[in-house]
Short mmCIF file of C-alpha atoms in Angstrom, two decimals:
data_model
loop_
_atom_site.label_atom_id
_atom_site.label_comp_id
_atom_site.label_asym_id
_atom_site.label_seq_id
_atom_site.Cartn_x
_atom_site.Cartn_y
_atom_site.Cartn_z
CA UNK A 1 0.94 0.01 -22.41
CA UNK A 2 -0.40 1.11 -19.20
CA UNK A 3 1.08 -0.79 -16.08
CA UNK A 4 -0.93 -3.49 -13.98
CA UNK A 5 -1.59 -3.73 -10.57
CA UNK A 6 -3.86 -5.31 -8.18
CA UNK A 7 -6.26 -2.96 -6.42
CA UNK A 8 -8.84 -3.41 -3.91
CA UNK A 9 -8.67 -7.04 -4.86
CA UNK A 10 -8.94 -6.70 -8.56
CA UNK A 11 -6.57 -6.50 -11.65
CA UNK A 12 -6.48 -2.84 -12.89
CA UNK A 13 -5.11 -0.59 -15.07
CA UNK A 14 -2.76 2.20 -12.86
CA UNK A 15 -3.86 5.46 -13.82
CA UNK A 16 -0.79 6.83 -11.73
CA UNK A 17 2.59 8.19 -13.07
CA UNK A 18 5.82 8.21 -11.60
CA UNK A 19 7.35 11.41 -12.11
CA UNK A 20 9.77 10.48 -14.73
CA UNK A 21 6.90 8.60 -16.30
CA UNK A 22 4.84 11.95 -16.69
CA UNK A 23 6.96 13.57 -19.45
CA UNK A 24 4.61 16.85 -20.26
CA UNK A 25 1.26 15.55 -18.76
CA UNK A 26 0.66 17.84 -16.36
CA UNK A 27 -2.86 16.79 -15.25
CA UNK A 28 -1.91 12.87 -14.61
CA UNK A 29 -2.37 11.50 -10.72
CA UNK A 30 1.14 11.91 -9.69
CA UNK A 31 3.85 9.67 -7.54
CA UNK A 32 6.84 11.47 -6.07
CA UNK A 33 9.73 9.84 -4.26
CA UNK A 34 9.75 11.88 -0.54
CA UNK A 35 12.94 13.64 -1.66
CA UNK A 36 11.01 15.09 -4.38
CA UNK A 37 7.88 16.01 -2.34
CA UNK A 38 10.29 17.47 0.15
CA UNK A 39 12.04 19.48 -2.08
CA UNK A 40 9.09 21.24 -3.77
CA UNK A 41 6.32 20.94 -1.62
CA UNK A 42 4.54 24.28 -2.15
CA UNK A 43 4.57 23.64 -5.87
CA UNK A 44 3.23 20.37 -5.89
CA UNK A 45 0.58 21.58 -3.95
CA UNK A 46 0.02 24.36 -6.46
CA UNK A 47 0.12 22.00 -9.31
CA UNK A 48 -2.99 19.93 -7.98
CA UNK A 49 -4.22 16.73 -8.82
CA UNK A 50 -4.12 13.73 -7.15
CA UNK A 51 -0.75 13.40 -5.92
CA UNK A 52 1.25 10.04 -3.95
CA UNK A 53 4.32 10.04 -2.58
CA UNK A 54 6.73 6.71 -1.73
CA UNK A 55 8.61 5.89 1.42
CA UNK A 56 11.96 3.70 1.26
CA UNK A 57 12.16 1.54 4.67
CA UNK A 58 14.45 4.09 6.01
CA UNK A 59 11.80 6.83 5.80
CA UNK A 60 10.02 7.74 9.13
CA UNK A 61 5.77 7.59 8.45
CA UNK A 62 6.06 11.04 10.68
CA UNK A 63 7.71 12.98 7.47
CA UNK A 64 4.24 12.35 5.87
CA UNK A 65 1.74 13.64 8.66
CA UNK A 66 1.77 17.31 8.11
CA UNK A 67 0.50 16.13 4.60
CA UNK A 68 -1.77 12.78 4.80
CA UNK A 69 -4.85 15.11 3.87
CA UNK A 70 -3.04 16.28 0.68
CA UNK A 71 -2.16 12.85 -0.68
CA UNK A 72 -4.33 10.53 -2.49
CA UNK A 73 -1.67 7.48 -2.18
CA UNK A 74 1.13 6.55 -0.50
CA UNK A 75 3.98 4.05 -1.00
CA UNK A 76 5.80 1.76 0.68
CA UNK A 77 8.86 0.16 -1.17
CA UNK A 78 10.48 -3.34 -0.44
CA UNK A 79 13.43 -3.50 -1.43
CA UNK A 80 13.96 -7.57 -0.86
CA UNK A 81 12.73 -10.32 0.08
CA UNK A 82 13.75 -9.86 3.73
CA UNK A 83 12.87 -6.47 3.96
CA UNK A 84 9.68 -5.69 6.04
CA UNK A 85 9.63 -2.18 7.40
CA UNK A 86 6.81 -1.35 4.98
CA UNK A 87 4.43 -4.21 6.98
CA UNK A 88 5.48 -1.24 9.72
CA UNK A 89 4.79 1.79 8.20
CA UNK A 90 1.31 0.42 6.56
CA UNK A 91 0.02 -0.41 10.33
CA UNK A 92 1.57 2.87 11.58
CA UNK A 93 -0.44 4.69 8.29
CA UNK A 94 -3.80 3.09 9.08
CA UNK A 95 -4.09 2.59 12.48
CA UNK A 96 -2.30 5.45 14.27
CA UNK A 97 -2.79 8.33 11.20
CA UNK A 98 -5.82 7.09 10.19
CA UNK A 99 -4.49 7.13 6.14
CA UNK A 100 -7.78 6.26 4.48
CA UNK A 101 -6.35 6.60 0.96
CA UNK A 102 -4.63 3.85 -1.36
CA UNK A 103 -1.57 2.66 0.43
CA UNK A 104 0.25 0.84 -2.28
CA UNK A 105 3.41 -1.97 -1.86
CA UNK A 106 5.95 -1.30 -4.56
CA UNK A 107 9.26 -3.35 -5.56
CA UNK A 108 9.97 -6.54 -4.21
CA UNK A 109 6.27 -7.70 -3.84
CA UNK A 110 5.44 -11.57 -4.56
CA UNK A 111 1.87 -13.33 -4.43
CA UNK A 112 3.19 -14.85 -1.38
CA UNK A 113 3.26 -12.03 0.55
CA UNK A 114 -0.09 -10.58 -0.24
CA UNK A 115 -2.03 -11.82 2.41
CA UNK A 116 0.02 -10.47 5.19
CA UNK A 117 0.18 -7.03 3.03
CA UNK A 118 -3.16 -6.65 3.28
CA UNK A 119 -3.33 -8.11 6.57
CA UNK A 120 -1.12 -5.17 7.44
CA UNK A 121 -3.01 -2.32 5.37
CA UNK A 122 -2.53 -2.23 1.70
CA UNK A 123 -5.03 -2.55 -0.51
CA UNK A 124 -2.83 -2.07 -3.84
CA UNK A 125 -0.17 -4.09 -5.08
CA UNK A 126 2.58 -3.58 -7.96
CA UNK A 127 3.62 -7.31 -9.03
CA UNK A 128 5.92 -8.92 -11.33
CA UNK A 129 3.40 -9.18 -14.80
CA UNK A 130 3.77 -13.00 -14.69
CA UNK A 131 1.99 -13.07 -10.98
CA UNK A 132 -0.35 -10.18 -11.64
CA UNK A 133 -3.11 -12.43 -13.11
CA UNK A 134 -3.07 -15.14 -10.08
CA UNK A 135 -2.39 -12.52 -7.29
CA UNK A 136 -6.30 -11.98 -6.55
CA UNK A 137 -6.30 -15.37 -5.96
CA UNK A 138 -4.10 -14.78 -3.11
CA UNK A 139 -6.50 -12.60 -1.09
CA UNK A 140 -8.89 -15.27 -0.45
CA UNK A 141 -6.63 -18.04 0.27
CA UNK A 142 -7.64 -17.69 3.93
CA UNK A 143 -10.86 -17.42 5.66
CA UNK A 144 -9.77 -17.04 9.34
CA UNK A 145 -7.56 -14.99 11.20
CA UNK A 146 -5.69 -16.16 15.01
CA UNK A 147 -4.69 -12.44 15.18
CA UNK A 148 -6.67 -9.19 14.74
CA UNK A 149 -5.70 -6.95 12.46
CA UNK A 150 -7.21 -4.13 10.26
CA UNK A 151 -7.51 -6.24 6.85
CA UNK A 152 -7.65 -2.67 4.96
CA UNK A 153 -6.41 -4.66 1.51
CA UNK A 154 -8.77 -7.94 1.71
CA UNK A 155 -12.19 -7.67 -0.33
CA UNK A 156 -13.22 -10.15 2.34
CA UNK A 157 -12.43 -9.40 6.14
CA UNK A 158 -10.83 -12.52 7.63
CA UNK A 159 -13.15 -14.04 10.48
CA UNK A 160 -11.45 -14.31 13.73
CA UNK A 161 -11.23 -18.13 14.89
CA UNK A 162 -13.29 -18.86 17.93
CA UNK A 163 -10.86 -20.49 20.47
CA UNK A 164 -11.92 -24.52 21.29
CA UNK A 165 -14.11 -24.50 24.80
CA UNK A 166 -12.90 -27.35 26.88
CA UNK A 167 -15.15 -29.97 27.85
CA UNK A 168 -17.37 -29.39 30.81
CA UNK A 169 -16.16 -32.14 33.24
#
């Protein structure tokens, strides 16, 4: 059975594979940990296809510029509920490299957080199955924003709220 995720605000089937997922399909859409990528570069690029490659927090955005063009999607793992270096790396992806592809939030990813995911840049979401039916839900559970951000992940862009104007005296 094909994984779920949420994508651009919808509940999808992922037509990615992990590597160890891919067995002998050689033409799947392809996700590669950066060691991997590293490692074998030039054949990966041979190979072709769509391919993605995932960043731990530790992992430096900057490891990935050379390549943006090449890669279809790109990763960003949490690895607990306190971790938040991937908020870091989306904003750094969007806004500063200009990553127009699917920038996807994988491990510890709860509806709760979804909002300020997408708020951040990601616009794909790998969830625990039992949230994965409620988690578009989460997207629209606000309508205005006090800060601006780039909203890359919401199907809706968040208003900005109009400050109060005091009272003429």
């Amino acid at each position: 059975m094909p994984r779920r995720l949420l994508r651009d605000g919808r509940v999808v089937d992922d037509d990615w594979l992990y590597l160890a997922e891919a067995g002998g399909n050689s033409t799947a859409p392809l996700i590669l940990s950066l060691s991997q990528w590293q490692s074998e570069r030039d054949a990966w690029i041979a190979r072709g296809g769509r391919l993605g490659v995932v960043l731990s927090p530790a992992h430096k955005v900057e490891l990935l510029v050379p390549d943006l063009e090449r890669l279809a999607l790109i990763g960003a793992e949490f690895t607990g509920p306190s971790e938040g270096r991937g908020y870091s790396q989306a904003r750094l992806l969007r806004e500063h490299w200009k990553f127009s592809g699917e920038l996807r939030a994988i491990g510890f990813v709860r509806r709760d957080q979804l909002i300020f995911m997408a708020r951040s840049g990601f616009n794909s979401f790998e969830l625990p199955d039992s949230d994965i039916d409620t988690a578009a839900a989460a997207l629209s559970t606000f309508s205005l924003a006090y800060q601006p951000s780039n909203d890359a992940g919401l199907p809706l862009k968040l208003q900005p709220r109009l400050r109060d104007t005091p009272a003429s005296a």
